[in-house]
């Protein structure tokens, strides 16, 4: 009771000092010894000014109410979210930043005469949540090395969290040993990204789900299917005429999930045997496609050998139209010649990999995954899940 009255006396009368208090009450506890001579203590916490809720109260200093807009300026210009783009796909990174209402971070990337890569951040990222947008598309080794150096630059600049946003993960097909004395390059690349300093990876449509297990850091895996499904839903195709086709046995699970969301369409499978890398031979078809609109679904189109031979088989079996849907358009030669040969009514891809102007052909449709990745970045930054509509299909845990 005496202690509380002493505290009230000291706080109500700033002229009473701690020395006077200790003289009058020598047994006053040490934990209550403080100075009371400050008329108005500084109200700063972690370097940011404290703003009261009721700025119109006359008890508050006038500078707080006069500059009430100052808090908005701090929130606007002191965001802890930064997005940087590598040289692999700057257009996609710009679209992501526009969707999020942000500007791309300033970064300097150049190559020396001997091919070495130089990276310098042109703004501070200390304590920031940094997202680096860089697919490891062709040239895969150049873009991968650039990503690693970008991660290292952010780590040495004291970024709080570094997320490698990899719309297309190169080397994903080297995820297992199919023969003796082979390397598992997907695991090696995952180790490089982790050791460079990344805290998290955001990837889109990995070639195989087990690739997520190669990383020793959290991996957010999103799918490009919602973007393609929305586009197909806008087309005037009768659901009874649809059939979803997997170009190989390995993609059956992907095609089955796609068919379930596409009006629960029936499924067909192209059986093929591969005699070498980038060489495929179609054997037979499992399922009925006669008189139907066939939608071939795959995660990537490289040389288009598999999907082109599969389309030819579908036409032989009586398919009325054939659509090719893929998230990643690698388009290694001679993919353009095969895709534009008239086998396909339309080739639908996304912009996870930039398509050069000379590779465009009349049947090609490019959809953007910027909104998908932008929404995922927001949820990762805000520590939110993607488990509720309309983003339940993002695949964010």
PDB file of N, CA, C and O in Angstrom, residues 161-209:
ATOM      1  N   UNK A 161      14.711 -12.862 -44.461  1.00  0.00           N
ATOM      2  CA  UNK A 161      14.299 -14.110 -45.102  1.00  0.00           C
ATOM      3  C   UNK A 161      14.527 -13.986 -46.600  1.00  0.00           C
ATOM      4  O   UNK A 161      14.238 -12.942 -47.191  1.00  0.00           O
ATOM      5  N   UNK A 162      15.006 -15.054 -47.204  1.00  0.00           N
ATOM      6  CA  UNK A 162      15.265 -15.081 -48.650  1.00  0.00           C
ATOM      7  C   UNK A 162      14.479 -16.237 -49.244  1.00  0.00           C
ATOM      8  O   UNK A 162      14.697 -17.399 -48.877  1.00  0.00           O
ATOM      9  N   UNK A 163      13.554 -15.911 -50.140  1.00  0.00           N
ATOM     10  CA  UNK A 163      12.750 -16.933 -50.819  1.00  0.00           C
ATOM     11  C   UNK A 163      13.116 -16.947 -52.288  1.00  0.00           C
ATOM     12  O   UNK A 163      13.026 -15.916 -52.970  1.00  0.00           O
ATOM     13  N   UNK A 164      13.548 -18.089 -52.778  1.00  0.00           N
ATOM     14  CA  UNK A 164      13.857 -18.249 -54.201  1.00  0.00           C
ATOM     15  C   UNK A 164      12.571 -18.640 -54.925  1.00  0.00           C
ATOM     16  O   UNK A 164      12.058 -19.738 -54.745  1.00  0.00           O
ATOM     17  N   UNK A 165      12.040 -17.708 -55.724  1.00  0.00           N
ATOM     18  CA  UNK A 165      10.840 -17.970 -56.514  1.00  0.00           C
ATOM     19  C   UNK A 165      11.295 -18.538 -57.854  1.00  0.00           C
ATOM     20  O   UNK A 165      11.831 -17.819 -58.697  1.00  0.00           O
ATOM     21  N   UNK A 166      11.078 -19.836 -58.040  1.00  0.00           N
ATOM     22  CA  UNK A 166      11.580 -20.543 -59.220  1.00  0.00           C
ATOM     23  C   UNK A 166      10.375 -21.061 -60.001  1.00  0.00           C
ATOM     24  O   UNK A 166       9.916 -22.186 -59.780  1.00  0.00           O
ATOM     25  N   UNK A 167       9.830 -20.247 -60.921  1.00  0.00           N
ATOM     26  CA  UNK A 167       8.661 -20.712 -61.689  1.00  0.00           C
ATOM     27  C   UNK A 167       8.927 -21.997 -62.459  1.00  0.00           C
ATOM     28  O   UNK A 167       8.043 -22.839 -62.591  1.00  0.00           O
ATOM     29  N   UNK A 168      10.148 -22.122 -62.995  1.00  0.00           N
ATOM     30  CA  UNK A 168      10.534 -23.363 -63.677  1.00  0.00           C
ATOM     31  C   UNK A 168      11.830 -23.842 -63.052  1.00  0.00           C
ATOM     32  O   UNK A 168      12.838 -23.131 -63.054  1.00  0.00           O
ATOM     33  N   UNK A 169      11.806 -25.057 -62.492  1.00  0.00           N
ATOM     34  CA  UNK A 169      12.968 -25.609 -61.810  1.00  0.00           C
ATOM     35  C   UNK A 169      13.725 -26.519 -62.767  1.00  0.00           C
ATOM     36  O   UNK A 169      13.299 -27.646 -63.068  1.00  0.00           O
ATOM     37  N   UNK A 170      14.838 -26.018 -63.273  1.00  0.00           N
ATOM     38  CA  UNK A 170      15.679 -26.821 -64.160  1.00  0.00           C
ATOM     39  C   UNK A 170      16.304 -27.996 -63.424  1.00  0.00           C
ATOM     40  O   UNK A 170      16.417 -27.995 -62.195  1.00  0.00           O
ATOM     41  N   UNK A 171      16.706 -28.999 -64.161  1.00  0.00           N
ATOM     42  CA  UNK A 171      17.272 -30.239 -63.641  1.00  0.00           C
ATOM     43  C   UNK A 171      16.257 -31.071 -62.862  1.00  0.00           C
ATOM     44  O   UNK A 171      16.622 -32.057 -62.220  1.00  0.00           O
ATOM     45  N   UNK A 172      14.970 -30.686 -62.902  1.00  0.00           N
ATOM     46  CA  UNK A 172      13.960 -31.440 -62.155  1.00  0.00           C
ATOM     47  C   UNK A 172      13.765 -32.841 -62.712  1.00  0.00           C
ATOM     48  O   UNK A 172      13.319 -33.743 -61.993  1.00  0.00           O
ATOM     49  N   UNK A 173      14.068 -33.045 -63.989  1.00  0.00           N
ATOM     50  CA  UNK A 173      13.887 -34.374 -64.580  1.00  0.00           C
ATOM     51  C   UNK A 173      14.964 -35.352 -64.146  1.00  0.00           C
ATOM     52  O   UNK A 173      14.777 -36.564 -64.255  1.00  0.00           O
ATOM     53  N   UNK A 174      16.077 -34.833 -63.640  1.00  0.00           N
ATOM     54  CA  UNK A 174      17.140 -35.704 -63.128  1.00  0.00           C
ATOM     55  C   UNK A 174      16.897 -35.957 -61.647  1.00  0.00           C
ATOM     56  O   UNK A 174      17.712 -35.636 -60.784  1.00  0.00           O
ATOM     57  N   UNK A 175      15.739 -36.585 -61.333  1.00  0.00           N
ATOM     58  CA  UNK A 175      15.327 -36.760 -59.948  1.00  0.00           C
ATOM     59  C   UNK A 175      15.544 -38.176 -59.428  1.00  0.00           C
ATOM     60  O   UNK A 175      15.210 -38.471 -58.285  1.00  0.00           O
ATOM     61  N   UNK A 176      16.094 -39.044 -60.256  1.00  0.00           N
ATOM     62  CA  UNK A 176      16.325 -40.423 -59.814  1.00  0.00           C
ATOM     63  C   UNK A 176      17.352 -41.059 -60.756  1.00  0.00           C
ATOM     64  O   UNK A 176      17.651 -40.522 -61.811  1.00  0.00           O
ATOM     65  N   UNK A 177      17.847 -42.213 -60.346  1.00  0.00           N
ATOM     66  CA  UNK A 177      18.783 -42.963 -61.183  1.00  0.00           C
ATOM     67  C   UNK A 177      18.003 -43.983 -61.993  1.00  0.00           C
ATOM     68  O   UNK A 177      17.337 -44.847 -61.440  1.00  0.00           O
ATOM     69  N   UNK A 178      18.048 -43.842 -63.308  1.00  0.00           N
ATOM     70  CA  UNK A 178      17.411 -44.818 -64.185  1.00  0.00           C
ATOM     71  C   UNK A 178      18.398 -45.870 -64.671  1.00  0.00           C
ATOM     72  O   UNK A 178      18.004 -46.929 -65.133  1.00  0.00           O
ATOM     73  N   UNK A 179      19.693 -45.551 -64.582  1.00  0.00           N
ATOM     74  CA  UNK A 179      20.748 -46.492 -64.944  1.00  0.00           C
ATOM     75  C   UNK A 179      21.867 -46.367 -63.924  1.00  0.00           C
ATOM     76  O   UNK A 179      21.890 -45.435 -63.107  1.00  0.00           O
ATOM     77  N   UNK A 180      22.792 -47.285 -63.972  1.00  0.00           N
ATOM     78  CA  UNK A 180      23.918 -47.239 -63.052  1.00  0.00           C
ATOM     79  C   UNK A 180      24.859 -46.078 -63.346  1.00  0.00           C
ATOM     80  O   UNK A 180      24.977 -45.614 -64.476  1.00  0.00           O
ATOM     81  N   UNK A 181      25.506 -45.582 -62.295  1.00  0.00           N
ATOM     82  CA  UNK A 181      26.536 -44.538 -62.372  1.00  0.00           C
ATOM     83  C   UNK A 181      25.997 -43.218 -62.916  1.00  0.00           C
ATOM     84  O   UNK A 181      26.724 -42.462 -63.548  1.00  0.00           O
ATOM     85  N   UNK A 182      24.696 -42.926 -62.676  1.00  0.00           N
ATOM     86  CA  UNK A 182      24.101 -41.641 -63.039  1.00  0.00           C
ATOM     87  C   UNK A 182      24.059 -40.722 -61.821  1.00  0.00           C
ATOM     88  O   UNK A 182      24.028 -41.184 -60.683  1.00  0.00           O
ATOM     89  N   UNK A 183      24.051 -39.433 -62.081  1.00  0.00           N
ATOM     90  CA  UNK A 183      23.911 -38.461 -61.000  1.00  0.00           C
ATOM     91  C   UNK A 183      22.434 -38.125 -60.804  1.00  0.00           C
ATOM     92  O   UNK A 183      21.621 -38.276 -61.720  1.00  0.00           O
ATOM     93  N   UNK A 184      22.100 -37.662 -59.613  1.00  0.00           N
ATOM     94  CA  UNK A 184      20.766 -37.138 -59.315  1.00  0.00           C
ATOM     95  C   UNK A 184      20.933 -35.624 -59.190  1.00  0.00           C
ATOM     96  O   UNK A 184      21.109 -35.072 -58.100  1.00  0.00           O
ATOM     97  N   UNK A 185      20.900 -34.959 -60.329  1.00  0.00           N
ATOM     98  CA  UNK A 185      21.230 -33.536 -60.381  1.00  0.00           C
ATOM     99  C   UNK A 185      20.213 -32.678 -59.648  1.00  0.00           C
ATOM    100  O   UNK A 185      20.552 -31.595 -59.161  1.00  0.00           O
ATOM    101  N   UNK A 186      18.968 -33.128 -59.556  1.00  0.00           N
ATOM    102  CA  UNK A 186      17.953 -32.341 -58.853  1.00  0.00           C
ATOM    103  C   UNK A 186      18.325 -32.160 -57.389  1.00  0.00           C
ATOM    104  O   UNK A 186      18.142 -31.071 -56.822  1.00  0.00           O
ATOM    105  N   UNK A 187      18.849 -33.194 -56.764  1.00  0.00           N
ATOM    106  CA  UNK A 187      19.286 -33.106 -55.374  1.00  0.00           C
ATOM    107  C   UNK A 187      20.486 -32.180 -55.248  1.00  0.00           C
ATOM    108  O   UNK A 187      20.588 -31.391 -54.298  1.00  0.00           O
ATOM    109  N   UNK A 188      21.392 -32.257 -56.198  1.00  0.00           N
ATOM    110  CA  UNK A 188      22.575 -31.395 -56.175  1.00  0.00           C
ATOM    111  C   UNK A 188      22.175 -29.923 -56.267  1.00  0.00           C
ATOM    112  O   UNK A 188      22.674 -29.078 -55.512  1.00  0.00           O
ATOM    113  N   UNK A 189      21.260 -29.597 -57.179  1.00  0.00           N
ATOM    114  CA  UNK A 189      20.819 -28.214 -57.327  1.00  0.00           C
ATOM    115  C   UNK A 189      20.092 -27.743 -56.067  1.00  0.00           C
ATOM    116  O   UNK A 189      20.261 -26.593 -55.634  1.00  0.00           O
ATOM    117  N   UNK A 190      19.308 -28.623 -55.466  1.00  0.00           N
ATOM    118  CA  UNK A 190      18.627 -28.261 -54.222  1.00  0.00           C
ATOM    119  C   UNK A 190      19.630 -27.941 -53.124  1.00  0.00           C
ATOM    120  O   UNK A 190      19.450 -26.977 -52.356  1.00  0.00           O
ATOM    121  N   UNK A 191      20.702 -28.719 -53.046  1.00  0.00           N
ATOM    122  CA  UNK A 191      21.747 -28.446 -52.054  1.00  0.00           C
ATOM    123  C   UNK A 191      22.437 -27.115 -52.323  1.00  0.00           C
ATOM    124  O   UNK A 191      22.750 -26.366 -51.388  1.00  0.00           O
ATOM    125  N   UNK A 192      22.681 -26.801 -53.588  1.00  0.00           N
ATOM    126  CA  UNK A 192      23.332 -25.531 -53.927  1.00  0.00           C
ATOM    127  C   UNK A 192      22.477 -24.342 -53.499  1.00  0.00           C
ATOM    128  O   UNK A 192      22.992 -23.360 -52.942  1.00  0.00           O
ATOM    129  N   UNK A 193      21.177 -24.413 -53.781  1.00  0.00           N
ATOM    130  CA  UNK A 193      20.282 -23.308 -53.417  1.00  0.00           C
ATOM    131  C   UNK A 193      20.215 -23.150 -51.898  1.00  0.00           C
ATOM    132  O   UNK A 193      20.213 -22.030 -51.378  1.00  0.00           O
ATOM    133  N   UNK A 194      20.175 -24.272 -51.201  1.00  0.00           N
ATOM    134  CA  UNK A 194      20.116 -24.209 -49.735  1.00  0.00           C
ATOM    135  C   UNK A 194      21.403 -23.641 -49.156  1.00  0.00           C
ATOM    136  O   UNK A 194      21.376 -22.762 -48.285  1.00  0.00           O
ATOM    137  N   UNK A 195      22.536 -24.133 -49.634  1.00  0.00           N
ATOM    138  CA  UNK A 195      23.818 -23.682 -49.103  1.00  0.00           C
ATOM    139  C   UNK A 195      24.110 -22.231 -49.480  1.00  0.00           C
ATOM    140  O   UNK A 195      24.848 -21.544 -48.768  1.00  0.00           O
ATOM    141  N   UNK A 196      23.547 -21.746 -50.562  1.00  0.00           N
ATOM    142  CA  UNK A 196      23.764 -20.347 -50.949  1.00  0.00           C
ATOM    143  C   UNK A 196      23.137 -19.396 -49.940  1.00  0.00           C
ATOM    144  O   UNK A 196      23.585 -18.247 -49.817  1.00  0.00           O
ATOM    145  N   UNK A 197      22.098 -19.860 -49.231  1.00  0.00           N
ATOM    146  CA  UNK A 197      21.506 -19.022 -48.198  1.00  0.00           C
ATOM    147  C   UNK A 197      20.012 -18.844 -48.294  1.00  0.00           C
ATOM    148  O   UNK A 197      19.443 -18.044 -47.535  1.00  0.00           O
ATOM    149  N   UNK A 198      19.338 -19.556 -49.192  1.00  0.00           N
ATOM    150  CA  UNK A 198      17.880 -19.422 -49.298  1.00  0.00           C
ATOM    151  C   UNK A 198      17.205 -20.043 -48.079  1.00  0.00           C
ATOM    152  O   UNK A 198      17.629 -21.096 -47.588  1.00  0.00           O
ATOM    153  N   UNK A 199      16.173 -19.373 -47.583  1.00  0.00           N
ATOM    154  CA  UNK A 199      15.396 -19.878 -46.450  1.00  0.00           C
ATOM    155  C   UNK A 199      14.144 -20.625 -46.882  1.00  0.00           C
ATOM    156  O   UNK A 199      13.548 -21.366 -46.098  1.00  0.00           O
ATOM    157  N   UNK A 200      13.717 -20.415 -48.130  1.00  0.00           N
ATOM    158  CA  UNK A 200      12.478 -21.017 -48.617  1.00  0.00           C
ATOM    159  C   UNK A 200      12.512 -21.019 -50.136  1.00  0.00           C
ATOM    160  O   UNK A 200      13.150 -20.163 -50.757  1.00  0.00           O
ATOM    161  N   UNK A 201      11.796 -21.965 -50.735  1.00  0.00           N
ATOM    162  CA  UNK A 201      11.686 -22.060 -52.189  1.00  0.00           C
ATOM    163  C   UNK A 201      10.219 -22.063 -52.569  1.00  0.00           C
ATOM    164  O   UNK A 201       9.402 -22.748 -51.940  1.00  0.00           O
ATOM    165  N   UNK A 202       9.887 -21.264 -53.568  1.00  0.00           N
ATOM    166  CA  UNK A 202       8.538 -21.254 -54.141  1.00  0.00           C
ATOM    167  C   UNK A 202       8.659 -21.727 -55.583  1.00  0.00           C
ATOM    168  O   UNK A 202       9.278 -21.060 -56.414  1.00  0.00           O
ATOM    169  N   UNK A 203       8.106 -22.898 -55.880  1.00  0.00           N
ATOM    170  CA  UNK A 203       8.222 -23.503 -57.198  1.00  0.00           C
ATOM    171  C   UNK A 203       6.839 -23.738 -57.785  1.00  0.00           C
ATOM    172  O   UNK A 203       5.849 -23.824 -57.067  1.00  0.00           O
ATOM    173  N   UNK A 204       6.799 -23.860 -59.095  1.00  0.00           N
ATOM    174  CA  UNK A 204       5.538 -24.052 -59.807  1.00  0.00           C
ATOM    175  C   UNK A 204       5.630 -25.310 -60.658  1.00  0.00           C
ATOM    176  O   UNK A 204       6.520 -25.411 -61.519  1.00  0.00           O
ATOM    177  N   UNK A 205       4.734 -26.239 -60.429  1.00  0.00           N
ATOM    178  CA  UNK A 205       4.632 -27.465 -61.213  1.00  0.00           C
ATOM    179  C   UNK A 205       5.975 -28.176 -61.379  1.00  0.00           C
ATOM    180  O   UNK A 205       6.529 -28.267 -62.486  1.00  0.00           O
ATOM    181  N   UNK A 206       6.478 -28.701 -60.286  1.00  0.00           N
ATOM    182  CA  UNK A 206       7.688 -29.515 -60.357  1.00  0.00           C
ATOM    183  C   UNK A 206       7.418 -30.777 -61.171  1.00  0.00           C
ATOM    184  O   UNK A 206       6.301 -31.286 -61.197  1.00  0.00           O
ATOM    185  N   UNK A 207       8.456 -31.269 -61.821  1.00  0.00           N
ATOM    186  CA  UNK A 207       8.297 -32.440 -62.676  1.00  0.00           C
ATOM    187  C   UNK A 207       7.821 -33.646 -61.874  1.00  0.00           C
ATOM    188  O   UNK A 207       7.038 -34.463 -62.364  1.00  0.00           O
ATOM    189  N   UNK A 208       8.277 -33.759 -60.652  1.00  0.00           N
ATOM    190  CA  UNK A 208       7.842 -34.848 -59.779  1.00  0.00           C
ATOM    191  C   UNK A 208       7.774 -34.333 -58.348  1.00  0.00           C
ATOM    192  O   UNK A 208       8.581 -33.500 -57.936  1.00  0.00           O
ATOM    193  N   UNK A 209       6.798 -34.840 -57.617  1.00  0.00           N
ATOM    194  CA  UNK A 209       6.583 -34.356 -56.267  1.00  0.00           C
ATOM    195  C   UNK A 209       7.737 -34.629 -55.324  1.00  0.00           C
ATOM    196  O   UNK A 209       7.971 -33.869 -54.390  1.00  0.00           O
TER     197      UNK A 209
END
